């Protein structure tokens, strides 16, 4: 028997596996695909946020600052855990703001959230990034966001989790969930059973399907499709707009991965088919920054991210979420890659309280809480 079974081998599942294994719990990770992190966890810009974008782009100031602080928390934790995955550490990206009327509000939010930034002149930015057309932004800033090699990050998480005894079951289809017992089937038809004390669903949209199929529970998962363009490296450092409907990019070696701000489309089902019009809008956004870009040397990619909303009319948030719709079955959604450390720390603390090995003495506050709850 395992203490924890984690369903899903993306960023949330891998980070939870690493952290839960490190506190001495026996953990198993079950992944439907042949490879780990085959979904949204690798289909992104590889952008290790430091609150810069979200503090400026989220409408509610309170929410924006909250998300920015979580991103800073995750940014520092991931850099400390896997510094070898950080790319272009010696280059500070340039954040651009087209709407000059928002400049003071954006700077005020950054200061409140403790986002690092330095306002720079157009001339200084042009020296740093001569390839870009910087005539459109009303304000430019040097910031501390960085590119991250997600494959290297996940490889280290897997390695460290295995070192602590975590087992990985890849290419397994879950055929039945009975209590906290999972029945699995491999692509070759081999059947297995894994029993755990608790089950964590970190499979994104797949978690909703499992909850519906095996527990009859409708989880309000929403699917957001957006697009990326992968192309030859466009500049010496990362360049991104803070405004909606503009391009943002990070660089990985000799390649640039570019996304489009606030361009996600609410979809009924998760799929990776490219929507030509959306891809074309992104390509036009790249041209606005790099007029000499050769668009024929690029690859269009679709990605689908998920969030949890109680009401379908809620605005897109991609916030973290931890729910326990039935006892011992926990749903965990990371929101953004950079928020995964925050999410998994909360998850580990919650699971620790539910699975206590008793080797460490209780604190007075633990005893008081037990008495207060009538335990």
Short mmCIF file of C-alpha atoms in Angstrom, two decimals:
data_model
loop_
_atom_site.label_atom_id
_atom_site.label_comp_id
_atom_site.label_asym_id
_atom_site.label_seq_id
_atom_site.Cartn_x
_atom_site.Cartn_y
_atom_site.Cartn_z
CA UNK A 1 0.00 0.00 0.00
CA UNK A 2 1.12 3.53 -0.82
CA UNK A 3 0.44 6.56 1.32
CA UNK A 4 -0.35 8.69 -1.75
CA UNK A 5 -1.29 7.90 -5.33
CA UNK A 6 -0.89 10.86 -7.66
CA UNK A 7 -2.77 10.77 -10.96
CA UNK A 8 -1.03 12.91 -13.56
CA UNK A 9 2.65 13.46 -14.32
CA UNK A 10 2.63 17.15 -15.19
CA UNK A 11 4.20 19.96 -13.17
CA UNK A 12 1.73 19.67 -10.27
CA UNK A 13 1.99 15.89 -10.09
CA UNK A 14 5.78 15.79 -10.32
CA UNK A 15 6.32 18.55 -7.78
CA UNK A 16 3.84 16.99 -5.37
CA UNK A 17 5.54 13.60 -5.80
CA UNK A 18 8.93 15.12 -5.01
CA UNK A 19 7.75 17.02 -1.94
CA UNK A 20 5.58 14.25 -0.50
CA UNK A 21 8.38 11.70 -0.98
CA UNK A 22 10.84 14.03 0.74
CA UNK A 23 8.76 14.07 3.94
CA UNK A 24 8.86 10.28 4.07
CA UNK A 25 5.55 9.30 2.48
CA UNK A 26 5.37 6.40 0.04
CA UNK A 27 4.18 7.80 -3.30
CA UNK A 28 3.15 6.42 -6.69
CA UNK A 29 2.58 8.52 -9.82
CA UNK A 30 0.21 7.19 -12.49
CA UNK A 31 0.44 8.75 -15.95
CA UNK A 32 -1.82 7.89 -18.89
CA UNK A 33 0.74 8.87 -21.52
CA UNK A 34 4.02 7.20 -22.40
CA UNK A 35 5.96 10.32 -21.35
CA UNK A 36 5.71 12.64 -18.37
CA UNK A 37 4.63 16.28 -18.78
CA UNK A 38 3.25 15.66 -22.26
CA UNK A 39 0.52 18.31 -21.96
CA UNK A 40 0.39 21.97 -20.86
CA UNK A 41 3.45 21.53 -18.62
CA UNK A 42 5.74 21.58 -21.66
CA UNK A 43 3.51 23.42 -24.14
CA UNK A 44 4.28 26.92 -22.90
CA UNK A 45 6.78 29.73 -23.33
CA UNK A 46 9.03 28.31 -20.61
CA UNK A 47 8.49 31.58 -18.76
CA UNK A 48 9.46 31.60 -15.09
CA UNK A 49 7.31 34.53 -14.04
CA UNK A 50 8.27 36.86 -11.23
CA UNK A 51 4.92 38.61 -10.93
CA UNK A 52 5.70 41.21 -13.60
CA UNK A 53 3.00 40.30 -16.09
CA UNK A 54 0.22 39.18 -13.76
CA UNK A 55 0.48 42.18 -11.44
CA UNK A 56 -0.09 44.40 -14.47
CA UNK A 57 -2.65 42.37 -16.44
CA UNK A 58 -5.24 41.12 -13.93
CA UNK A 59 -8.10 43.61 -13.62
CA UNK A 60 -8.58 43.39 -9.86
CA UNK A 61 -5.65 45.02 -8.11
CA UNK A 62 -6.08 42.83 -5.03
CA UNK A 63 -6.07 39.63 -7.07
CA UNK A 64 -3.21 40.86 -9.25
CA UNK A 65 -0.97 41.52 -6.26
CA UNK A 66 -1.91 38.19 -4.68
CA UNK A 67 -1.04 36.24 -7.85
CA UNK A 68 2.17 38.23 -8.30
CA UNK A 69 3.30 37.33 -4.78
CA UNK A 70 2.60 33.65 -5.43
CA UNK A 71 4.63 33.87 -8.65
CA UNK A 72 7.55 35.48 -6.79
CA UNK A 73 7.36 32.71 -4.20
CA UNK A 74 7.44 30.05 -6.91
CA UNK A 75 10.11 31.84 -8.92
CA UNK A 76 12.54 31.91 -6.01
CA UNK A 77 11.80 28.30 -5.02
CA UNK A 78 12.32 26.91 -8.53
CA UNK A 79 15.52 28.88 -9.08
CA UNK A 80 16.87 27.54 -5.80
CA UNK A 81 15.79 23.95 -6.50
CA UNK A 82 17.02 23.73 -10.10
CA UNK A 83 19.38 26.60 -10.96
CA UNK A 84 20.79 24.58 -13.83
CA UNK A 85 17.43 24.88 -15.63
CA UNK A 86 17.53 28.69 -15.70
CA UNK A 87 18.46 30.08 -19.10
CA UNK A 88 19.98 33.46 -20.00
CA UNK A 89 20.60 34.31 -16.34
CA UNK A 90 22.85 37.20 -17.37
CA UNK A 91 20.16 38.90 -19.48
CA UNK A 92 17.26 40.91 -18.03
CA UNK A 93 14.10 40.81 -20.18
CA UNK A 94 12.39 43.96 -21.37
CA UNK A 95 8.74 44.51 -20.43
CA UNK A 96 6.85 46.93 -22.66
CA UNK A 97 3.70 48.89 -21.91
CA UNK A 98 1.82 50.40 -24.83
CA UNK A 99 -0.87 52.10 -22.75
CA UNK A 100 1.01 54.99 -21.16
CA UNK A 101 -2.01 56.00 -19.06
CA UNK A 102 -1.53 52.80 -17.02
CA UNK A 103 2.16 53.28 -16.28
CA UNK A 104 1.80 54.74 -12.79
CA UNK A 105 -0.81 52.16 -11.76
CA UNK A 106 1.39 49.31 -13.01
CA UNK A 107 4.43 50.61 -11.15
CA UNK A 108 2.34 51.06 -8.01
CA UNK A 109 1.15 47.45 -8.21
CA UNK A 110 4.69 46.20 -8.75
CA UNK A 111 5.91 48.06 -5.70
CA UNK A 112 3.11 46.65 -3.55
CA UNK A 113 3.81 43.09 -4.71
CA UNK A 114 7.60 43.61 -4.52
CA UNK A 115 8.12 42.93 -8.21
CA UNK A 116 11.64 43.91 -9.24
CA UNK A 117 11.83 46.42 -12.09
CA UNK A 118 13.82 49.35 -13.43
CA UNK A 119 12.32 51.84 -15.85
CA UNK A 120 14.59 52.37 -18.84
CA UNK A 121 14.68 54.80 -21.73
CA UNK A 122 13.88 53.87 -25.30
CA UNK A 123 17.49 54.52 -26.20
CA UNK A 124 18.80 52.21 -23.48
CA UNK A 125 16.35 49.49 -24.52
CA UNK A 126 17.40 49.82 -28.15
CA UNK A 127 21.04 49.30 -27.22
CA UNK A 128 20.11 46.14 -25.32
CA UNK A 129 17.71 44.85 -27.97
CA UNK A 130 18.55 46.36 -31.38
CA UNK A 131 16.48 43.72 -33.20
CA UNK A 132 13.16 45.00 -31.86
CA UNK A 133 10.95 47.88 -32.96
CA UNK A 134 10.53 49.82 -29.72
CA UNK A 135 8.67 52.82 -31.16
CA UNK A 136 5.21 51.70 -29.98
CA UNK A 137 5.65 51.24 -26.19
CA UNK A 138 5.00 54.29 -24.01
CA UNK A 139 7.09 52.81 -21.18
CA UNK A 140 9.84 50.19 -21.00
CA UNK A 141 11.20 48.30 -18.02
CA UNK A 142 14.06 45.98 -17.24
CA UNK A 143 12.64 43.08 -15.18
CA UNK A 144 13.78 39.83 -13.55
CA UNK A 145 11.63 37.20 -15.25
CA UNK A 146 13.72 34.40 -16.78
CA UNK A 147 13.44 31.51 -19.21
CA UNK A 148 13.42 28.01 -17.73
CA UNK A 149 14.15 24.67 -19.34
CA UNK A 150 11.05 22.81 -18.17
CA UNK A 151 12.32 19.40 -19.31
CA UNK A 152 15.40 19.77 -17.15
CA UNK A 153 13.28 20.92 -14.20
CA UNK A 154 10.95 17.93 -14.51
CA UNK A 155 13.87 15.54 -14.95
CA UNK A 156 15.31 16.70 -11.64
CA UNK A 157 11.94 16.44 -9.90
CA UNK A 158 11.56 12.85 -11.16
CA UNK A 159 15.12 11.95 -10.17
CA UNK A 160 14.78 13.36 -6.66
CA UNK A 161 11.36 11.74 -6.19
CA UNK A 162 12.72 8.36 -7.28
CA UNK A 163 15.66 8.80 -4.93
CA UNK A 164 13.13 9.10 -2.10
CA UNK A 165 11.29 5.96 -3.17
CA UNK A 166 8.56 7.29 -5.45
CA UNK A 167 7.37 4.83 -8.12
CA UNK A 168 6.23 5.90 -11.59
CA UNK A 169 3.63 4.01 -13.62
CA UNK A 170 3.64 5.35 -17.19
CA UNK A 171 1.41 4.40 -20.11
CA UNK A 172 -1.32 3.20 -17.73
CA UNK A 173 -5.04 3.58 -18.26
CA UNK A 174 -7.16 3.70 -15.10
CA UNK A 175 -9.97 1.19 -15.64
CA UNK A 176 -11.54 1.29 -12.18
CA UNK A 177 -11.33 3.27 -8.95
CA UNK A 178 -12.75 1.44 -5.95
CA UNK A 179 -12.31 3.49 -2.80
CA UNK A 180 -8.62 4.37 -2.92
CA UNK A 181 -7.71 1.30 -4.99
CA UNK A 182 -6.84 1.91 -8.65
CA UNK A 183 -6.99 -0.78 -11.29
CA UNK A 184 -4.60 -0.08 -14.18
CA UNK A 185 -4.13 -1.47 -17.65
CA UNK A 186 -1.00 -1.08 -19.79
CA UNK A 187 -1.00 -0.65 -23.56
CA UNK A 188 -0.09 -4.34 -23.83
CA UNK A 189 -3.11 -5.39 -21.76
CA UNK A 190 -1.28 -6.13 -18.51
CA UNK A 191 -3.42 -5.37 -15.44
CA UNK A 192 -2.23 -3.98 -12.09
CA UNK A 193 -3.70 -2.75 -8.82
CA UNK A 194 -2.37 0.06 -6.62
CA UNK A 195 -3.84 0.87 -3.23
CA UNK A 196 -3.24 4.16 -1.47
CA UNK A 197 -4.44 5.96 1.60
CA UNK A 198 -5.22 9.10 -0.39
CA UNK A 199 -5.49 9.85 -4.12
CA UNK A 200 -4.40 13.19 -5.61
CA UNK A 201 -5.82 14.15 -9.01
CA UNK A 202 -3.25 16.35 -10.75
CA UNK A 203 -4.21 15.42 -14.30
CA UNK A 204 -5.77 18.76 -15.28
CA UNK A 205 -8.74 18.18 -17.56
CA UNK A 206 -8.31 14.43 -17.22
CA UNK A 207 -9.17 14.74 -13.54
CA UNK A 208 -12.67 15.92 -14.43
CA UNK A 209 -13.21 12.87 -16.64
CA UNK A 210 -12.03 10.53 -13.89
CA UNK A 211 -14.24 12.16 -11.28
CA UNK A 212 -17.26 11.89 -13.56
CA UNK A 213 -16.60 8.32 -14.70
CA UNK A 214 -15.61 6.73 -11.40
CA UNK A 215 -17.37 8.88 -8.79
CA UNK A 216 -20.30 10.45 -10.64
CA UNK A 217 -19.07 13.95 -9.68
CA UNK A 218 -19.13 16.88 -12.09
CA UNK A 219 -16.03 19.02 -11.52
CA UNK A 220 -16.37 22.49 -13.11
CA UNK A 221 -13.22 22.33 -15.23
CA UNK A 222 -12.79 24.90 -18.00
CA UNK A 223 -10.49 24.48 -21.00
CA UNK A 224 -8.61 27.46 -22.42
CA UNK A 225 -6.94 27.09 -25.80
CA UNK A 226 -4.15 29.44 -26.79
CA UNK A 227 -1.36 29.38 -29.33
CA UNK A 228 2.40 29.56 -29.48
CA UNK A 229 4.85 30.18 -32.28
CA UNK A 230 8.21 28.43 -32.15
CA UNK A 231 10.83 30.11 -34.30
CA UNK A 232 14.50 30.93 -34.60
CA UNK A 233 15.77 33.14 -31.80
CA UNK A 234 14.47 36.67 -32.25
CA UNK A 235 16.54 38.71 -29.78
CA UNK A 236 19.35 38.56 -27.28
CA UNK A 237 16.93 38.68 -24.32
CA UNK A 238 13.27 38.07 -23.55
CA UNK A 239 10.83 40.74 -24.73
CA UNK A 240 7.17 40.93 -23.77
CA UNK A 241 4.26 43.32 -23.78
CA UNK A 242 2.10 43.85 -20.70
CA UNK A 243 -0.87 44.88 -22.87
CA UNK A 244 -3.59 42.48 -24.10
CA UNK A 245 -3.47 41.19 -27.68
CA UNK A 246 0.27 41.66 -27.91
CA UNK A 247 3.14 39.20 -28.10
CA UNK A 248 5.34 37.91 -25.28
CA UNK A 249 8.35 35.67 -25.72
CA UNK A 250 11.07 33.76 -23.94
CA UNK A 251 14.18 32.27 -25.52
CA UNK A 252 15.66 28.80 -25.19
CA UNK A 253 19.08 28.46 -26.75
CA UNK A 254 18.71 29.36 -30.42
CA UNK A 255 14.90 29.18 -30.33
CA UNK A 256 12.19 31.65 -29.31
CA UNK A 257 8.76 30.59 -28.03
CA UNK A 258 6.13 33.31 -28.42
CA UNK A 259 2.63 33.59 -26.97
CA UNK A 260 -0.17 36.15 -27.21
CA UNK A 261 -1.47 38.00 -24.15
CA UNK A 262 -5.09 37.34 -23.16
CA UNK A 263 -5.84 35.40 -26.31
CA UNK A 264 -7.08 32.17 -24.70
CA UNK A 265 -10.32 30.83 -26.14
CA UNK A 266 -12.81 28.97 -23.94
CA UNK A 267 -13.21 25.50 -25.46
CA UNK A 268 -15.66 22.69 -24.86
CA UNK A 269 -13.02 19.97 -25.14
CA UNK A 270 -9.23 19.87 -24.78
CA UNK A 271 -7.45 19.38 -28.10
CA UNK A 272 -4.26 20.60 -29.71
CA UNK A 273 -5.58 21.50 -33.14
CA UNK A 274 -4.27 24.87 -34.34
CA UNK A 275 -6.89 27.54 -35.08
CA UNK A 276 -5.49 29.33 -38.13
CA UNK A 277 -6.99 32.74 -37.36
CA UNK A 278 -5.59 32.72 -33.81
CA UNK A 279 -2.18 31.63 -35.04
CA UNK A 280 -2.24 34.38 -37.66
CA UNK A 281 -3.04 37.02 -35.00
CA UNK A 282 -0.02 35.88 -33.00
CA UNK A 283 2.23 36.03 -36.05
CA UNK A 284 1.07 39.60 -36.72
CA UNK A 285 1.90 40.44 -33.11
CA UNK A 286 5.44 39.13 -33.58
CA UNK A 287 5.80 41.27 -36.71
CA UNK A 288 4.86 44.37 -34.72
CA UNK A 289 7.94 43.83 -32.56
CA UNK A 290 10.26 42.28 -35.14
CA UNK A 291 9.31 43.65 -38.57
CA UNK A 292 12.10 41.70 -40.28
CA UNK A 293 11.02 38.35 -38.84
CA UNK A 294 10.87 35.56 -41.43
CA UNK A 295 7.49 34.02 -40.73
CA UNK A 296 8.10 31.00 -42.96
CA UNK A 297 10.69 29.73 -40.47
CA UNK A 298 8.25 29.02 -37.65
CA UNK A 299 5.97 26.37 -36.16
CA UNK A 300 2.43 27.01 -34.88
CA UNK A 301 1.50 25.12 -31.71
CA UNK A 302 -1.77 25.01 -29.77
CA UNK A 303 -1.88 24.49 -26.02
CA UNK A 304 -4.77 23.92 -23.62
CA UNK A 305 -4.73 24.98 -19.97
CA UNK A 306 -7.40 24.35 -17.37
CA UNK A 307 -8.84 26.12 -14.40
CA UNK A 308 -11.63 25.48 -11.95
CA UNK A 309 -14.69 27.72 -11.92
CA UNK A 310 -17.88 27.32 -9.94
CA UNK A 311 -19.71 29.49 -12.42
CA UNK A 312 -19.06 29.37 -16.15
CA UNK A 313 -19.44 33.12 -16.49
CA UNK A 314 -16.43 33.73 -14.25
CA UNK A 315 -13.52 35.49 -15.92
CA UNK A 316 -10.47 33.49 -16.94
CA UNK A 317 -8.16 33.17 -13.98
CA UNK A 318 -6.08 29.97 -14.12
CA UNK A 319 -5.84 30.21 -10.36
CA UNK A 320 -4.56 27.42 -8.16
CA UNK A 321 -7.20 25.11 -6.71
CA UNK A 322 -7.29 22.36 -4.09
CA UNK A 323 -10.59 20.61 -3.52
CA UNK A 324 -11.61 17.34 -1.82
CA UNK A 325 -14.96 16.50 -3.43
CA UNK A 326 -15.04 13.13 -1.64
CA UNK A 327 -12.98 12.00 1.36
CA UNK A 328 -9.39 10.99 0.54
CA UNK A 329 -9.70 12.13 -3.10
CA UNK A 330 -8.01 15.51 -3.61
CA UNK A 331 -8.11 17.60 -6.79
CA UNK A 332 -5.08 19.87 -7.35
CA UNK A 333 -4.71 22.40 -10.19
CA UNK A 334 -1.52 24.50 -10.34
CA UNK A 335 -2.80 27.50 -12.29
CA UNK A 336 0.55 28.49 -13.77
CA UNK A 337 3.91 26.72 -13.73
CA UNK A 338 5.32 29.39 -11.44
CA UNK A 339 2.48 28.86 -8.94
CA UNK A 340 3.07 25.10 -8.66
CA UNK A 341 5.49 25.45 -5.70
CA UNK A 342 2.88 27.43 -3.74
CA UNK A 343 0.13 24.93 -4.57
CA UNK A 344 2.20 21.88 -3.66
CA UNK A 345 3.39 23.35 -0.38
CA UNK A 346 -0.24 23.80 0.68
CA UNK A 347 -1.03 20.29 -0.57
CA UNK A 348 1.85 18.72 1.39
CA UNK A 349 0.82 20.51 4.60
CA UNK A 350 -2.76 19.33 4.15
CA UNK A 351 -1.78 15.72 3.50
CA UNK A 352 0.65 15.75 6.43
CA UNK A 353 -2.23 16.59 8.74
CA UNK A 354 -4.27 13.68 7.36
CA UNK A 355 -1.43 11.13 7.35
CA UNK A 356 0.52 11.57 10.58
CA UNK A 357 3.09 8.83 11.32
CA UNK A 358 3.25 9.93 14.97
CA UNK A 359 7.05 9.94 15.07
CA UNK A 360 7.15 13.64 15.98
CA UNK A 361 5.55 14.91 19.16
CA UNK A 362 2.39 16.96 18.84
CA UNK A 363 2.52 20.67 19.54
CA UNK A 364 0.23 22.21 22.16
CA UNK A 365 -1.76 23.82 19.36
CA UNK A 366 -2.30 20.39 17.76
CA UNK A 367 -3.62 19.00 21.02
CA UNK A 368 -5.85 22.02 21.52
CA UNK A 369 -7.26 21.72 18.01
CA UNK A 370 -8.01 18.01 18.49
CA UNK A 371 -9.85 18.71 21.74
CA UNK A 372 -11.73 21.63 20.17
CA UNK A 373 -12.84 19.40 17.28
CA UNK A 374 -13.92 16.68 19.68
CA UNK A 375 -11.34 14.18 18.47
#
